[in-house]
Coordinates of C-alpha atoms in Angstrom, one line a residue:
M1 CA -12.7 -15.0 36.1
A2 CA -13.6 -16.9 38.9
W3 CA -10.5 -18.8 38.5
C4 CA -8.7 -15.8 38.3
E5 CA -9.7 -14.7 41.1
A6 CA -9.4 -17.7 43.6
N7 CA -5.8 -17.9 42.3
R8 CA -4.6 -14.7 42.6
V9 CA -4.2 -13.8 39.1
D10 CA -5.0 -10.1 37.7
F11 CA -7.6 -10.4 34.1
L12 CA -8.7 -7.6 32.4
F13 CA -11.5 -8.5 29.8
G14 CA -13.5 -7.2 26.6
L15 CA -17.0 -7.7 28.1
A16 CA -20.1 -8.2 25.7
R17 CA -22.5 -5.3 25.8
N18 CA -25.7 -5.3 26.4
E19 CA -29.0 -3.3 27.1
R20 CA -28.1 -2.6 30.3
L21 CA -24.6 -1.8 30.1
E22 CA -25.3 0.5 27.4
A23 CA -27.8 2.2 29.8
E24 CA -24.7 2.5 32.6
I25 CA -22.9 5.1 30.0
N26 CA -25.5 6.4 28.5
T27 CA -24.6 9.9 29.6
E28 CA -21.4 8.9 28.4
L29 CA -23.0 8.9 25.3
M30 CA -24.7 11.8 25.0
T31 CA -21.4 14.1 25.7
A32 CA -19.0 11.9 22.9
A33 CA -22.2 12.4 21.0
L34 CA -22.2 16.2 21.1
E35 CA -18.5 16.6 21.7
S36 CA -18.2 15.1 18.1
I37 CA -20.7 17.7 16.6
R38 CA -18.6 20.2 18.1
T39 CA -16.0 18.9 17.1
G40 CA -16.6 17.8 13.3
G41 CA -14.3 14.5 14.4
P42 CA -14.8 11.0 16.3
A43 CA -15.2 11.9 20.9
R44 CA -14.8 9.3 23.4
S45 CA -15.3 9.1 27.1
F46 CA -14.9 7.1 29.6
K47 CA -16.8 5.3 32.2
D48 CA -15.5 3.6 35.6
F49 CA -18.3 1.6 37.8
T50 CA -19.4 -1.9 39.8
W51 CA -21.2 -3.8 37.6
S52 CA -22.5 -7.7 38.7
T53 CA -24.6 -9.9 35.8
L54 CA -28.5 -10.8 37.6
D55 CA -27.3 -14.6 38.1
S56 CA -24.1 -15.5 36.4
W57 CA -21.4 -13.7 37.9
S58 CA -20.3 -14.5 41.6
R59 CA -20.0 -11.6 42.4
S60 CA -19.7 -7.6 41.5
R61 CA -16.5 -6.7 39.6
R62 CA -15.2 -3.5 37.8
V63 CA -15.7 -2.5 34.7
V64 CA -14.9 0.9 32.7
G65 CA -17.2 1.7 30.0
K66 CA -16.1 3.0 26.2
A67 CA -18.5 5.6 25.5
E68 CA -17.3 5.9 21.4
V69 CA -19.4 7.9 18.8
T70 CA -17.9 8.0 15.4
G71 CA -19.5 9.6 12.2
G72 CA -22.5 10.0 14.3
D73 CA -22.7 6.4 15.1
A74 CA -22.4 5.5 19.1
N75 CA -19.6 2.0 19.7
P76 CA -20.2 1.5 23.3
R77 CA -17.8 -1.1 24.1
F78 CA -16.9 -2.9 27.8
V79 CA -13.9 -4.4 29.3
V80 CA -14.2 -6.1 32.7
T81 CA -10.7 -6.1 35.0
S82 CA -9.6 -7.4 38.5
L83 CA -7.2 -4.5 38.3
K84 CA -8.4 -1.5 41.2
A85 CA -9.3 1.9 40.4
A86 CA -6.3 4.0 42.2
E87 CA -3.8 1.3 40.8
I88 CA -4.7 2.3 37.1
G89 CA -6.7 4.5 35.1
G90 CA -10.2 3.8 33.1
Q91 CA -9.5 5.1 29.9
Y92 CA -5.1 4.0 30.1
L93 CA -6.6 0.5 31.4
Y94 CA -8.9 0.8 28.4
E95 CA -6.4 2.1 25.1
K96 CA -3.2 0.9 26.5
L97 CA -3.4 -2.4 27.6
Y98 CA -6.2 -3.9 26.6
C99 CA -6.4 -1.9 23.1
A100 CA -2.7 -3.6 22.9
R101 CA -4.1 -7.3 22.8
G102 CA -5.5 -6.2 20.1
E103 CA -2.2 -4.5 18.4
M104 CA -0.3 -8.6 19.3
E105 CA -3.6 -9.7 17.7
N106 CA -3.1 -8.1 14.1
R107 CA 0.8 -8.9 14.7
I108 CA 0.1 -12.6 14.7
K109 CA -2.5 -11.9 12.1
E110 CA 0.6 -10.6 9.6
C111 CA 2.7 -13.2 10.0
Q112 CA -0.1 -15.7 9.3
L113 CA -1.7 -14.4 6.3
D114 CA 1.4 -12.1 4.8
L115 CA 3.7 -15.1 5.0
F116 CA 1.8 -17.4 5.3
A117 CA 2.3 -18.9 9.1
D118 CA -0.5 -20.6 8.8
R119 CA -0.4 -23.5 5.3
T120 CA 0.5 -26.8 8.2
S121 CA -1.3 -29.1 6.1
A122 CA 1.6 -31.6 6.1
A123 CA 1.1 -34.8 7.8
T124 CA 3.5 -35.2 10.7
M125 CA 3.5 -32.3 13.2
R126 CA 7.2 -32.3 13.2
A127 CA 6.9 -30.9 9.4
N128 CA 3.9 -27.7 10.2
Q129 CA 6.0 -27.3 13.5
L130 CA 9.1 -26.8 10.7
R131 CA 6.7 -24.4 8.1
L132 CA 5.8 -22.6 11.3
W133 CA 9.7 -21.6 12.3
F134 CA 10.2 -21.1 8.3
A135 CA 7.0 -18.7 9.0
S136 CA 8.2 -17.2 11.7
T137 CA 11.7 -16.4 11.9
A138 CA 11.0 -14.6 8.2
Y139 CA 8.2 -12.5 10.3
V140 CA 11.4 -12.0 12.9
L141 CA 14.1 -10.8 9.5
L142 CA 11.6 -8.7 7.6
C143 CA 10.8 -7.0 11.0
A144 CA 14.3 -6.4 11.5
L145 CA 14.4 -4.5 7.8
R146 CA 11.4 -2.7 8.4
R147 CA 13.4 -1.5 12.2
I148 CA 16.2 -1.2 10.5
G149 CA 16.2 -0.6 6.5
L150 CA 13.3 1.4 6.1
A151 CA 13.3 3.7 8.9
Y152 CA 11.8 7.1 7.5
T153 CA 11.0 5.8 4.1
Q154 CA 7.4 5.7 2.4
F155 CA 7.6 1.7 4.1
A156 CA 8.7 2.2 7.8
E157 CA 5.5 1.0 9.2
A158 CA 4.7 -1.1 6.3
T159 CA 3.4 -5.0 6.5
C160 CA 5.2 -7.7 5.8
G161 CA 2.7 -8.4 2.2
T162 CA 3.7 -4.9 1.0
I163 CA 7.0 -5.1 1.8
R164 CA 7.2 -8.8 0.4
L165 CA 5.5 -7.5 -3.0
K166 CA 6.8 -4.8 -4.0
L167 CA 10.5 -4.5 -2.6
L168 CA 11.4 -8.3 -2.8
K169 CA 9.7 -9.7 -4.8
L170 CA 11.3 -7.2 -8.1
G171 CA 12.2 -8.4 -11.6
A172 CA 15.8 -8.2 -12.8
L173 CA 19.1 -9.6 -14.1
V174 CA 21.3 -11.8 -11.7
R175 CA 24.7 -11.8 -12.5
V176 CA 27.0 -15.1 -11.0
S177 CA 31.2 -14.2 -10.7
V178 CA 33.6 -16.1 -8.9
R179 CA 33.9 -12.9 -7.0
R180 CA 30.3 -11.2 -6.2
I181 CA 26.6 -11.5 -7.4
K182 CA 25.3 -8.1 -9.3
V183 CA 21.9 -8.1 -8.8
A184 CA 20.2 -4.7 -11.7
M185 CA 16.9 -3.2 -11.2
A186 CA 14.9 -1.3 -13.7
S187 CA 15.7 2.4 -13.5
A188 CA 12.1 2.5 -14.2
C189 CA 11.2 0.7 -10.7
P190 CA 9.6 3.2 -8.6
Y191 CA 11.4 1.9 -5.1
R192 CA 14.8 1.4 -6.5
N193 CA 15.7 4.6 -3.8
A194 CA 14.1 3.1 -0.6
F195 CA 15.6 -0.4 -1.9
G196 CA 19.0 0.8 -2.0
L197 CA 18.7 3.0 1.2
A198 CA 17.7 -0.6 3.5
Y199 CA 21.2 -2.2 1.9
V200 CA 23.0 0.9 2.4
R201 CA 21.5 1.1 6.5
L202 CA 21.8 -3.2 6.5
R203 CA 25.5 -3.4 5.5
N204 CA 26.1 -0.5 7.7
A205 CA 24.4 -2.4 10.8
V206 CA 25.8 -5.6 10.2
A207 CA 29.6 -3.4 10.4
T208 CA 29.1 -1.8 13.4

């Protein structure tokens, strides 16, 4: 944080919670607990305040606390930032900016786990880079398939692993002739309609 401030770089970092921080949002936690009891669902509220550690920070900084109660359990979270309250509100800062970081990590994890981008055990760096390129290219193609071919279907928000397992890893009869390749799927395939719709949409997208 000190480096960012010295170099005029804005930052937004998660802040490990402790008893002092939790005490700072105790009122908000009680409010969220009452709201959760009233509605029967999760509830949250936010508090914007200035904070400093006892000895490790060189100055006071802006902290946003999220007081959340889910299923009767308190789930307080905190972030520290250089962005001013006049520039961006605490709730928007946490939900739209900070949580977006987690969503980006989910996409990286999707590529890593579903498309095996972590298989970089080759002997050379160049070979491992090529493997990573292949996984990244496959991810881009599957994202296009999901966005164009599978929109408004049960797979519109499916992970790459689900799409690969249910739409790409299929048993089929393949007939190859001089002019065309025919793929005959089983009539009992539960996802044949989504598969056919994706094919039509992708063909139309290429044609336009």
